[in-house]
Short mmCIF file of N, CA and C in Angstrom, two decimals:
data_model
loop_
_atom_site.label_atom_id
_atom_site.label_comp_id
_atom_site.label_asym_id
_atom_site.label_seq_id
_atom_site.Cartn_x
_atom_site.Cartn_y
_atom_site.Cartn_z
N UNK A 1 10.37 3.27 -11.67
CA UNK A 1 9.04 3.66 -11.31
C UNK A 1 7.52 3.40 -12.15
N UNK A 2 6.72 2.21 -12.15
CA UNK A 2 6.43 1.90 -12.65
C UNK A 2 5.09 1.90 -11.66
N UNK A 3 3.61 2.84 -12.68
CA UNK A 3 2.47 2.46 -11.10
C UNK A 3 1.20 2.77 -12.65
N UNK A 4 0.61 1.81 -12.35
CA UNK A 4 -1.08 1.24 -13.40
C UNK A 4 -2.21 0.95 -12.23
N UNK A 5 -2.17 2.71 -12.73
CA UNK A 5 -3.75 2.11 -11.42
C UNK A 5 -5.01 1.59 -13.19
N UNK A 6 -6.18 1.08 -12.51
CA UNK A 6 -6.75 0.37 -12.92
C UNK A 6 -8.16 0.13 -11.69
N UNK A 7 -10.04 0.11 -11.80
CA UNK A 7 -10.86 -0.54 -11.34
C UNK A 7 -11.94 1.64 -11.36
N UNK A 8 -11.23 2.00 -12.53
CA UNK A 8 -12.71 3.10 -12.16
C UNK A 8 -13.46 2.64 -13.33
N UNK A 9 -14.59 3.43 -12.65
CA UNK A 9 -15.97 2.88 -13.57
C UNK A 9 -17.29 3.88 -13.14
N UNK A 10 -18.25 3.75 -13.88
CA UNK A 10 -19.08 5.20 -13.18
C UNK A 10 -19.86 4.37 -12.06
N UNK A 11 -19.89 5.13 -11.49
CA UNK A 11 -20.71 4.58 -9.58
C UNK A 11 -22.17 5.63 -9.63
N UNK A 12 -23.24 5.29 -8.74
CA UNK A 12 -23.68 6.38 -8.99
C UNK A 12 -23.52 7.23 -7.50
N UNK A 13 -24.92 8.00 -7.11
CA UNK A 13 -24.59 9.16 -5.58
C UNK A 13 -24.45 7.40 -4.79
N UNK A 14 -24.04 7.92 -3.68
CA UNK A 14 -23.35 6.61 -2.73
C UNK A 14 -22.50 5.84 -3.05
N UNK A 15 -22.53 5.10 -3.82
CA UNK A 15 -21.89 4.18 -4.32
C UNK A 15 -20.58 3.84 -3.87
N UNK A 16 -19.97 2.50 -4.69
CA UNK A 16 -18.59 2.53 -4.52
C UNK A 16 -17.86 2.48 -4.93
N UNK A 17 -16.29 2.00 -5.24
CA UNK A 17 -15.36 1.65 -6.32
C UNK A 17 -14.30 1.33 -5.98
N UNK A 18 -13.71 0.76 -6.63
CA UNK A 18 -11.77 0.21 -5.36
C UNK A 18 -11.16 0.12 -6.49
N UNK A 19 -10.08 1.43 -6.52
CA UNK A 19 -9.18 1.43 -7.34
C UNK A 19 -7.90 0.66 -7.25
N UNK A 20 -7.31 0.41 -8.09
CA UNK A 20 -6.56 -0.90 -7.88
C UNK A 20 -4.61 0.00 -8.38
N UNK A 21 -4.06 0.29 -7.77
CA UNK A 21 -2.66 0.45 -7.96
C UNK A 21 -1.13 -0.12 -8.38
N UNK A 22 -0.96 -0.53 -9.02
CA UNK A 22 0.36 -1.90 -9.28
C UNK A 22 1.60 -1.66 -9.92
N UNK A 23 2.04 -1.34 -8.58
CA UNK A 23 3.56 -1.24 -8.63
C UNK A 23 4.77 -1.79 -8.83
N UNK A 24 5.29 -1.09 -9.95
CA UNK A 24 6.28 -2.16 -10.75
C UNK A 24 8.06 -1.14 -10.17
N UNK A 25 9.22 -2.03 -9.95
CA UNK A 25 10.23 -1.67 -9.70
C UNK A 25 9.85 -0.65 -8.78
N UNK A 26 9.27 -0.26 -7.35
CA UNK A 26 9.10 0.85 -6.49
C UNK A 26 9.89 0.54 -5.21
N UNK A 27 10.94 1.18 -4.78
CA UNK A 27 11.55 0.77 -3.66
C UNK A 27 10.38 1.56 -1.91
N UNK A 28 9.81 0.85 -1.54
CA UNK A 28 8.58 0.97 -0.35
C UNK A 28 8.86 1.11 0.23
N UNK A 29 10.28 1.09 1.05
CA UNK A 29 11.07 1.62 2.11
C UNK A 29 11.37 3.54 1.53
N UNK A 30 11.31 3.78 0.61
CA UNK A 30 12.59 4.66 0.19
C UNK A 30 11.12 6.26 -0.38
N UNK A 31 10.17 5.20 -1.19
CA UNK A 31 9.33 5.99 -1.78
C UNK A 31 7.55 6.37 -1.15
N UNK A 32 7.04 7.16 -0.77
CA UNK A 32 5.41 7.42 -0.87
C UNK A 32 4.33 6.70 -1.48
N UNK A 33 3.63 6.82 -1.35
CA UNK A 33 2.77 6.23 -2.76
C UNK A 33 1.21 6.34 -2.21
N UNK A 34 0.97 7.18 -3.01
CA UNK A 34 -1.02 7.29 -3.20
C UNK A 34 -1.21 8.27 -4.21
N UNK A 35 -2.48 8.90 -4.39
CA UNK A 35 -3.42 8.96 -4.92
C UNK A 35 -4.08 10.32 -5.22
N UNK A 36 -3.17 11.27 -6.65
CA UNK A 36 -4.48 12.71 -6.76
C UNK A 36 -5.19 12.49 -7.91
N UNK A 37 -6.51 13.42 -8.40
CA UNK A 37 -7.13 12.98 -8.97
C UNK A 37 -7.65 14.13 -9.08
N UNK A 38 -8.20 14.71 -10.79
CA UNK A 38 -7.62 15.24 -11.67
C UNK A 38 -9.27 15.64 -12.39
N UNK A 39 -10.13 16.89 -12.42
CA UNK A 39 -11.42 16.70 -12.66
C UNK A 39 -11.03 18.29 -13.40
N UNK A 40 -11.71 18.58 -15.74
CA UNK A 40 -11.90 18.95 -15.62
C UNK A 40 -12.70 20.72 -15.33
N UNK A 41 -11.50 21.30 -15.79
CA UNK A 41 -11.42 22.81 -15.23
C UNK A 41 -10.65 22.87 -13.53
N UNK A 42 -9.90 21.77 -13.15
CA UNK A 42 -10.05 22.43 -11.48
C UNK A 42 -8.76 21.54 -11.67
N UNK A 43 -7.86 22.68 -9.95
CA UNK A 43 -6.60 21.71 -10.32
C UNK A 43 -6.43 19.92 -9.99
N UNK A 44 -5.16 19.68 -9.39
CA UNK A 44 -5.08 18.75 -9.27
C UNK A 44 -5.65 18.93 -8.22
N UNK A 45 -5.77 17.23 -7.70
CA UNK A 45 -5.60 17.59 -5.69
C UNK A 45 -5.54 15.95 -5.40
N UNK A 46 -4.90 16.48 -4.40
CA UNK A 46 -4.29 15.01 -3.55
C UNK A 46 -5.26 14.24 -3.41
N UNK A 47 -5.78 12.96 -3.24
CA UNK A 47 -6.30 12.50 -2.25
C UNK A 47 -6.73 11.74 -1.39
N UNK A 48 -5.35 11.15 -1.45
CA UNK A 48 -4.82 10.50 -0.47
C UNK A 48 -3.14 9.63 0.00
N UNK A 49 -2.52 9.52 0.16
CA UNK A 49 -1.16 9.66 0.36
C UNK A 49 -0.39 8.69 1.59
N UNK A 50 0.29 7.54 1.80
CA UNK A 50 0.46 6.23 2.42
C UNK A 50 2.58 7.21 2.47
N UNK A 51 2.53 7.61 3.55
CA UNK A 51 4.31 8.06 3.83
C UNK A 51 4.66 6.42 4.47
N UNK A 52 5.82 6.58 3.02
CA UNK A 52 7.53 5.76 3.11
C UNK A 52 8.16 5.85 4.99
N UNK A 53 7.59 6.10 5.52
CA UNK A 53 7.94 7.03 6.94
C UNK A 53 7.41 5.66 8.03
N UNK A 54 6.53 5.53 7.83
CA UNK A 54 5.71 4.97 8.76
C UNK A 54 4.47 4.40 8.50
N UNK A 55 4.57 4.68 7.14
CA UNK A 55 2.69 3.88 6.89
C UNK A 55 1.70 4.54 7.08
N UNK A 56 1.87 5.48 8.00
CA UNK A 56 0.34 5.88 7.61
C UNK A 56 -0.69 6.85 6.69
N UNK A 57 -1.18 7.08 6.51
CA UNK A 57 -1.99 7.51 5.41
C UNK A 57 -2.85 9.13 6.10
N UNK A 58 -2.15 9.86 5.18
CA UNK A 58 -3.01 11.24 5.18
C UNK A 58 -4.51 11.12 4.09
N UNK A 59 -4.94 11.96 4.72
CA UNK A 59 -6.66 12.04 3.28
C UNK A 59 -6.62 13.34 2.72
N UNK A 60 -7.12 14.33 2.16
CA UNK A 60 -7.72 15.09 1.95
C UNK A 60 -9.34 15.03 2.84
N UNK A 61 -9.42 16.72 3.45
CA UNK A 61 -10.56 16.23 4.31
C UNK A 61 -12.08 16.18 2.77
N UNK A 62 -11.19 16.15 1.81
CA UNK A 62 -13.35 15.99 0.91
C UNK A 62 -13.37 14.52 1.38
N UNK A 63 -12.22 13.98 1.13
CA UNK A 63 -12.73 11.87 1.26
C UNK A 63 -12.42 11.26 2.24
N UNK A 64 -12.23 11.74 3.81
CA UNK A 64 -12.26 11.91 4.77
C UNK A 64 -13.25 10.55 5.32
N UNK A 65 -13.06 9.56 5.49
CA UNK A 65 -14.59 9.09 6.67
C UNK A 65 -15.02 8.37 5.31
N UNK A 66 -15.09 8.82 3.57
CA UNK A 66 -15.42 7.45 3.40
C UNK A 66 -14.24 6.99 1.76
N UNK A 67 -13.40 7.14 1.76
CA UNK A 67 -12.51 6.90 1.10
C UNK A 67 -10.89 6.14 2.21
N UNK A 68 -10.62 4.54 2.00
CA UNK A 68 -9.68 3.73 1.84
C UNK A 68 -8.54 3.53 2.02
N UNK A 69 -7.14 3.55 2.19
CA UNK A 69 -6.41 3.10 1.19
C UNK A 69 -6.31 1.85 2.15
N UNK A 70 -5.24 0.83 1.24
CA UNK A 70 -4.63 0.21 1.49
C UNK A 70 -3.52 -0.23 0.58
N UNK A 71 -2.31 -1.15 1.74
CA UNK A 71 -1.26 -1.50 0.61
C UNK A 71 -1.17 -3.19 1.17
N UNK A 72 -0.72 -3.70 -0.20
CA UNK A 72 -0.54 -5.15 -0.17
C UNK A 72 0.82 -4.78 -0.71
N UNK A 73 1.69 -4.82 0.25
CA UNK A 73 3.09 -5.52 -0.13
C UNK A 73 4.09 -6.40 -0.79
N UNK A 74 2.67 -7.87 -0.44
CA UNK A 74 3.53 -9.09 -1.66
C UNK A 74 2.91 -8.77 -2.22
N UNK A 75 1.85 -8.04 -2.81
CA UNK A 75 1.69 -8.24 -3.96
C UNK A 75 1.57 -7.03 -5.18
N UNK A 76 2.86 -5.90 -4.45
CA UNK A 76 3.42 -4.89 -4.65
C UNK A 76 1.78 -3.67 -5.14
N UNK A 77 0.69 -4.03 -4.62
CA UNK A 77 0.13 -3.36 -5.49
C UNK A 77 -0.74 -2.59 -4.09
N UNK A 78 -1.70 -0.72 -4.76
CA UNK A 78 -2.10 -0.36 -3.46
C UNK A 78 -3.64 -0.24 -3.93
N UNK A 79 -4.48 -0.01 -2.54
CA UNK A 79 -5.64 0.40 -2.49
C UNK A 79 -6.24 1.70 -3.18
N UNK A 80 -7.58 1.79 -3.05
CA UNK A 80 -8.17 3.41 -2.61
C UNK A 80 -9.71 2.87 -2.58
N UNK A 81 -10.39 2.46 -1.50
CA UNK A 81 -11.53 2.11 -1.47
C UNK A 81 -12.43 2.98 -1.01
N UNK A 82 -12.97 3.15 -2.26
CA UNK A 82 -14.51 5.17 -2.55
C UNK A 82 -15.70 4.28 -2.64
N UNK A 83 -16.18 4.83 -0.50
CA UNK A 83 -17.75 4.73 -0.90
C UNK A 83 -18.42 6.56 -0.40
N UNK A 84 -19.75 6.42 -0.56
CA UNK A 84 -20.13 6.86 -0.02
C UNK A 84 -20.34 7.90 -1.30
N UNK A 85 -19.65 7.72 -2.83
CA UNK A 85 -19.80 8.18 -3.51
C UNK A 85 -20.16 9.49 -4.37
N UNK A 86 -19.34 10.32 -4.00
CA UNK A 86 -20.26 11.59 -4.48
C UNK A 86 -19.64 12.56 -6.16
N UNK A 87 -21.12 13.07 -6.58
CA UNK A 87 -20.67 13.65 -8.07
C UNK A 87 -19.64 14.62 -8.28
N UNK A 88 -18.68 15.27 -7.08
CA UNK A 88 -17.96 16.16 -7.05
C UNK A 88 -16.60 14.95 -7.20
N UNK A 89 -16.62 13.61 -7.11
CA UNK A 89 -15.92 12.87 -7.01
C UNK A 89 -15.28 12.28 -8.26
N UNK A 90 -15.60 12.82 -9.51
CA UNK A 90 -16.24 12.53 -10.40
C UNK A 90 -14.20 13.20 -10.79
N UNK A 91 -13.16 12.30 -11.52
CA UNK A 91 -12.00 13.02 -12.36
C UNK A 91 -11.83 11.52 -12.41
N UNK A 92 -10.40 11.86 -13.45
CA UNK A 92 -9.43 10.77 -13.56
C UNK A 92 -8.91 11.05 -12.26
N UNK A 93 -8.21 9.35 -11.65
CA UNK A 93 -7.91 9.00 -10.71
C UNK A 93 -6.29 8.03 -11.40
N UNK A 94 -5.60 9.34 -10.42
CA UNK A 94 -3.49 8.66 -10.71
C UNK A 94 -3.20 8.08 -9.51
N UNK A 95 -2.07 7.43 -9.75
CA UNK A 95 -1.42 6.94 -8.59
C UNK A 95 0.12 7.50 -8.97
N UNK A 96 0.05 7.67 -7.76
CA UNK A 96 2.40 8.51 -7.58
C UNK A 96 2.60 8.27 -6.42
N UNK A 97 4.01 8.44 -6.92
CA UNK A 97 4.95 8.56 -6.40
C UNK A 97 5.59 9.34 -5.07
N UNK A 98 5.58 9.74 -4.53
CA UNK A 98 5.86 10.68 -3.74
C UNK A 98 7.85 10.82 -2.89
N UNK A 99 8.37 11.78 -2.82
CA UNK A 99 9.60 11.40 -2.23
C UNK A 99 8.64 12.10 -0.71
N UNK A 100 7.97 12.50 0.39
CA UNK A 100 6.86 12.61 1.22
C UNK A 100 5.82 13.29 1.09
N UNK A 101 4.37 12.81 1.40
CA UNK A 101 3.30 12.63 1.75
C UNK A 101 2.44 14.19 1.41
N UNK A 102 3.76 15.17 2.03
CA UNK A 102 3.60 16.40 1.69
C UNK A 102 4.13 17.40 0.56
N UNK A 103 4.55 16.66 0.20
CA UNK A 103 4.94 17.25 -1.64
C UNK A 103 4.35 16.87 -2.60
N UNK A 104 4.53 17.22 -3.80
CA UNK A 104 4.58 17.17 -5.33
C UNK A 104 4.57 15.88 -5.47
N UNK A 105 3.95 15.03 -6.87
CA UNK A 105 4.00 13.77 -7.08
C UNK A 105 5.24 14.06 -8.08
N UNK A 106 5.76 13.20 -7.56
CA UNK A 106 7.46 12.23 -8.21
C UNK A 106 7.48 11.98 -9.78
N UNK A 107 5.85 11.67 -9.49
CA UNK A 107 5.71 10.27 -11.45
C UNK A 107 5.25 9.28 -11.25
N UNK A 108 4.15 8.96 -11.77
CA UNK A 108 2.37 8.94 -12.18
C UNK A 108 2.30 8.30 -13.51
N UNK A 109 1.33 7.02 -12.65
CA UNK A 109 1.35 6.36 -14.28
C UNK A 109 -0.07 6.51 -14.81
N UNK A 110 -0.06 6.21 -15.70
CA UNK A 110 -1.46 6.01 -16.47
C UNK A 110 -3.05 6.08 -15.44
N UNK A 111 -4.04 7.11 -16.19
CA UNK A 111 -4.70 6.84 -15.05
C UNK A 111 -6.27 6.79 -15.05
N UNK A 112 -7.14 6.79 -14.42
CA UNK A 112 -8.83 6.02 -14.28
C UNK A 112 -9.80 6.56 -14.26
N UNK A 113 -10.64 6.82 -14.99
CA UNK A 113 -11.75 7.86 -14.59
C UNK A 113 -12.48 6.90 -13.73
N UNK A 114 -13.24 8.04 -13.12
CA UNK A 114 -14.87 7.73 -12.34
C UNK A 114 -15.48 8.72 -12.46
N UNK A 115 -16.20 7.81 -12.65
CA UNK A 115 -17.77 8.89 -12.94
C UNK A 115 -18.79 8.74 -12.24
N UNK A 116 -19.02 9.89 -11.35
CA UNK A 116 -20.06 9.13 -10.43
C UNK A 116 -21.60 10.26 -10.63
N UNK A 117 -22.03 9.59 -10.96
CA UNK A 117 -23.96 9.79 -11.93
C UNK A 117 -24.94 9.26 -11.65
N UNK A 118 -25.65 9.47 -11.46
CA UNK A 118 -27.18 9.26 -11.75
C UNK A 118 -27.53 9.03 -13.16
#
């Protein structure tokens, strides 16, 4: 499985960014796929995950109502639309594969930096 995240950058508070993750050699029916983030000095935080069993998404409370996870199976790509960004969203974001959205990530690709600052 190869996962390549992109789309990070600098945004102002209240702004938006869309992250993309291109997945290759990924078995959609077997693995769940999602995003986690890592900020300096903080623990890894799961952001959003789409379950392989039924396609439902599970969002962290900190991003509910602001971030939207979507998938384009034809393009083997998932997206994380991030709206109403806050400075505390600043982190490196990673796209990851999971056996279950309730468990830890199995593997992930290179992350993409998101910085929210005025």
